[in-house]
Amino acid sequence: MTNRQVLEIAMKQSAIDSCCNWQDFNCQENKVVISRQDKDARKYLKLPFICDLTSYGTNIVASVSEGLEGIVKDYINRFPIEHCFETPNLHYLMERIRPSGYDVCFMAEYFLPDADRLLKDGLAWKLHDQCPYEIRIIEPDGFKELYTEQWGNALCKERKELDILGAGAYDGETLVGLAGASADCKNMWQIGIDVLPGYRRQKIASTLTSRLAVEILNRDIVPFYCCAWSNIGSARNAAASGFRQAWVQVTVKEIEEITEMNRA
């Protein structure tokens, strides 16, 4: 699989999620489309969107509910692309949607694998040689006892049926690091990673992430990786594991839902 193919698959999935044409992400002008339900969207998304802004760097595709088209179109055409995904400009959007009971909730960046580094240059095996622990590939049957708080990024207790593949680092028979892949959609699996506190900074995270990414690519599936912009450690792990920044998203939710999240 080439990097061009990886990017095209990701854009096609984003098009399903956003209810647009995948080539819309390569246009020079911004796009505003009406969000709809789609059975092939990423499983964890709650569709239709109230407002979701997605950019692969060329433009912004805004997938919105009916009635917000004008507000969102004005916003994404008022400021440069990159400024639409950060404050202070986000406040301009927030002030206009709050009267309707909405606010900005999620702000994240997404990474795609550099197939050349991972498959041709053998990055995963180079990292493996530097990791002092045994690496094992784990099938779903091996996850049964692992749905605990310490592995909450690698596995999802609420969506166990999607956890499809893992890579674990073992100190003897003790699991000290775990990367898990969630089959969030047909052609793309999301990678999450956890390492026990006493075992960090030993290249375990990058070794597991890159090894799992290769296992996924070898199945003709595209792995992807997501983190909040403020999560420097996670973003560094993505880069060290052979991933590159691909797209960014900002998602609006109902204020009541956001308030409930903050109570948890």
PDB file of N, CA, C and O in Angstrom, residues 50-51 65-66 68 93-104 252-256 258:
ATOM      1  N   ILE A  50     -23.999  18.110  14.520  1.00  0.00           N
ATOM      2  CA  ILE A  50     -24.512  19.473  14.648  1.00  0.00           C
ATOM      3  C   ILE A  50     -23.636  20.379  13.795  1.00  0.00           C
ATOM      4  O   ILE A  50     -24.117  21.139  12.962  1.00  0.00           O
ATOM      5  N   CYS A  51     -22.352  20.266  14.016  1.00  0.00           N
ATOM      6  CA  CYS A  51     -21.360  20.972  13.189  1.00  0.00           C
ATOM      7  C   CYS A  51     -20.023  20.287  13.388  1.00  0.00           C
ATOM      8  O   CYS A  51     -19.581  20.098  14.523  1.00  0.00           O
ATOM      9  N   SER A  65     -25.875  20.555  10.675  1.00  0.00           N
ATOM     10  CA  SER A  65     -27.314  20.332  10.682  1.00  0.00           C
ATOM     11  C   SER A  65     -28.005  21.478   9.963  1.00  0.00           C
ATOM     12  O   SER A  65     -27.456  22.583   9.835  1.00  0.00           O
ATOM     13  N   GLU A  66     -29.201  21.224   9.477  1.00  0.00           N
ATOM     14  CA  GLU A  66     -29.951  22.252   8.764  1.00  0.00           C
ATOM     15  C   GLU A  66     -30.220  23.431   9.692  1.00  0.00           C
ATOM     16  O   GLU A  66     -30.575  23.264  10.856  1.00  0.00           O
ATOM     17  N   LEU A  68     -27.802  25.742  10.335  1.00  0.00           N
ATOM     18  CA  LEU A  68     -26.512  26.314  10.712  1.00  0.00           C
ATOM     19  C   LEU A  68     -25.636  26.640   9.510  1.00  0.00           C
ATOM     20  O   LEU A  68     -24.523  27.140   9.679  1.00  0.00           O
ATOM     21  N   LEU A  93     -17.231  31.653  16.328  1.00  0.00           N
ATOM     22  CA  LEU A  93     -18.236  30.627  16.059  1.00  0.00           C
ATOM     23  C   LEU A  93     -19.038  30.308  17.312  1.00  0.00           C
ATOM     24  O   LEU A  93     -20.277  30.197  17.266  1.00  0.00           O
ATOM     25  N   MET A  94     -18.359  30.155  18.425  1.00  0.00           N
ATOM     26  CA  MET A  94     -19.020  29.756  19.664  1.00  0.00           C
ATOM     27  C   MET A  94     -20.078  30.773  20.099  1.00  0.00           C
ATOM     28  O   MET A  94     -21.170  30.406  20.560  1.00  0.00           O
ATOM     29  N   GLU A  95     -19.773  32.038  19.951  1.00  0.00           N
ATOM     30  CA  GLU A  95     -20.728  33.081  20.340  1.00  0.00           C
ATOM     31  C   GLU A  95     -22.006  33.018  19.514  1.00  0.00           C
ATOM     32  O   GLU A  95     -23.074  33.402  19.984  1.00  0.00           O
ATOM     33  N   ARG A  96     -21.904  32.528  18.290  1.00  0.00           N
ATOM     34  CA  ARG A  96     -23.064  32.499  17.398  1.00  0.00           C
ATOM     35  C   ARG A  96     -23.891  31.224  17.500  1.00  0.00           C
ATOM     36  O   ARG A  96     -25.046  31.208  17.070  1.00  0.00           O
ATOM     37  N   ILE A  97     -23.301  30.152  18.045  1.00  0.00           N
ATOM     38  CA  ILE A  97     -24.070  28.912  18.157  1.00  0.00           C
ATOM     39  C   ILE A  97     -24.588  28.666  19.577  1.00  0.00           C
ATOM     40  O   ILE A  97     -25.502  27.869  19.774  1.00  0.00           O
ATOM     41  N   ARG A  98     -24.025  29.337  20.562  1.00  0.00           N
ATOM     42  CA  ARG A  98     -24.477  29.139  21.946  1.00  0.00           C
ATOM     43  C   ARG A  98     -25.954  29.473  22.156  1.00  0.00           C
ATOM     44  O   ARG A  98     -26.631  28.772  22.918  1.00  0.00           O
ATOM     45  N   PRO A  99     -26.502  30.528  21.527  1.00  0.00           N
ATOM     46  CA  PRO A  99     -27.930  30.799  21.711  1.00  0.00           C
ATOM     47  C   PRO A  99     -28.829  29.634  21.285  1.00  0.00           C
ATOM     48  O   PRO A  99     -29.961  29.520  21.752  1.00  0.00           O
ATOM     49  N   SER A 100     -28.324  28.753  20.426  1.00  0.00           N
ATOM     50  CA  SER A 100     -29.089  27.580  19.994  1.00  0.00           C
ATOM     51  C   SER A 100     -28.826  26.365  20.877  1.00  0.00           C
ATOM     52  O   SER A 100     -29.349  25.276  20.615  1.00  0.00           O
ATOM     53  N   GLY A 101     -27.993  26.539  21.916  1.00  0.00           N
ATOM     54  CA  GLY A 101     -27.709  25.442  22.832  1.00  0.00           C
ATOM     55  C   GLY A 101     -26.530  24.583  22.436  1.00  0.00           C
ATOM     56  O   GLY A 101     -26.412  23.439  22.903  1.00  0.00           O
ATOM     57  N   TYR A 102     -25.621  25.117  21.604  1.00  0.00           N
ATOM     58  CA  TYR A 102     -24.480  24.355  21.121  1.00  0.00           C
ATOM     59  C   TYR A 102     -23.170  25.031  21.529  1.00  0.00           C
ATOM     60  O   TYR A 102     -23.116  26.234  21.788  1.00  0.00           O
ATOM     61  N   ASP A 103     -22.090  24.229  21.532  1.00  0.00           N
ATOM     62  CA  ASP A 103     -20.762  24.783  21.778  1.00  0.00           C
ATOM     63  C   ASP A 103     -19.719  23.832  21.209  1.00  0.00           C
ATOM     64  O   ASP A 103     -20.001  22.660  20.929  1.00  0.00           O
ATOM     65  N   VAL A 104     -18.506  24.322  21.062  1.00  0.00           N
ATOM     66  CA  VAL A 104     -17.401  23.489  20.584  1.00  0.00           C
ATOM     67  C   VAL A 104     -17.033  22.481  21.660  1.00  0.00           C
ATOM     68  O   VAL A 104     -16.904  22.825  22.836  1.00  0.00           O
ATOM     69  N   VAL A 252     -18.810  20.154  17.213  1.00  0.00           N
ATOM     70  CA  VAL A 252     -19.745  20.857  18.088  1.00  0.00           C
ATOM     71  C   VAL A 252     -20.739  19.862  18.681  1.00  0.00           C
ATOM     72  O   VAL A 252     -21.167  18.916  18.007  1.00  0.00           O
ATOM     73  N   LYS A 253     -21.072  20.047  19.956  1.00  0.00           N
ATOM     74  CA  LYS A 253     -22.065  19.223  20.640  1.00  0.00           C
ATOM     75  C   LYS A 253     -23.077  20.123  21.343  1.00  0.00           C
ATOM     76  O   LYS A 253     -22.876  21.337  21.466  1.00  0.00           O
ATOM     77  N   GLU A 254     -24.157  19.522  21.837  1.00  0.00           N
ATOM     78  CA  GLU A 254     -25.095  20.267  22.660  1.00  0.00           C
ATOM     79  C   GLU A 254     -24.429  20.626  23.986  1.00  0.00           C
ATOM     80  O   GLU A 254     -23.669  19.843  24.552  1.00  0.00           O
ATOM     81  N   ILE A 255     -24.716  21.829  24.481  1.00  0.00           N
ATOM     82  CA  ILE A 255     -24.117  22.290  25.736  1.00  0.00           C
ATOM     83  C   ILE A 255     -24.452  21.334  26.875  1.00  0.00           C
ATOM     84  O   ILE A 255     -23.604  21.052  27.726  1.00  0.00           O
ATOM     85  N   GLU A 256     -25.671  20.811  26.891  1.00  0.00           N
ATOM     86  CA  GLU A 256     -26.062  19.874  27.947  1.00  0.00           C
ATOM     87  C   GLU A 256     -25.184  18.635  27.937  1.00  0.00           C
ATOM     88  O   GLU A 256     -24.807  18.113  28.993  1.00  0.00           O
ATOM     89  N   ILE A 258     -22.075  18.446  26.792  1.00  0.00           N
ATOM     90  CA  ILE A 258     -20.747  18.841  27.237  1.00  0.00           C
ATOM     91  C   ILE A 258     -20.705  18.975  28.762  1.00  0.00           C
ATOM     92  O   ILE A 258     -19.765  18.519  29.420  1.00  0.00           O
TER      93      ILE A 258
END
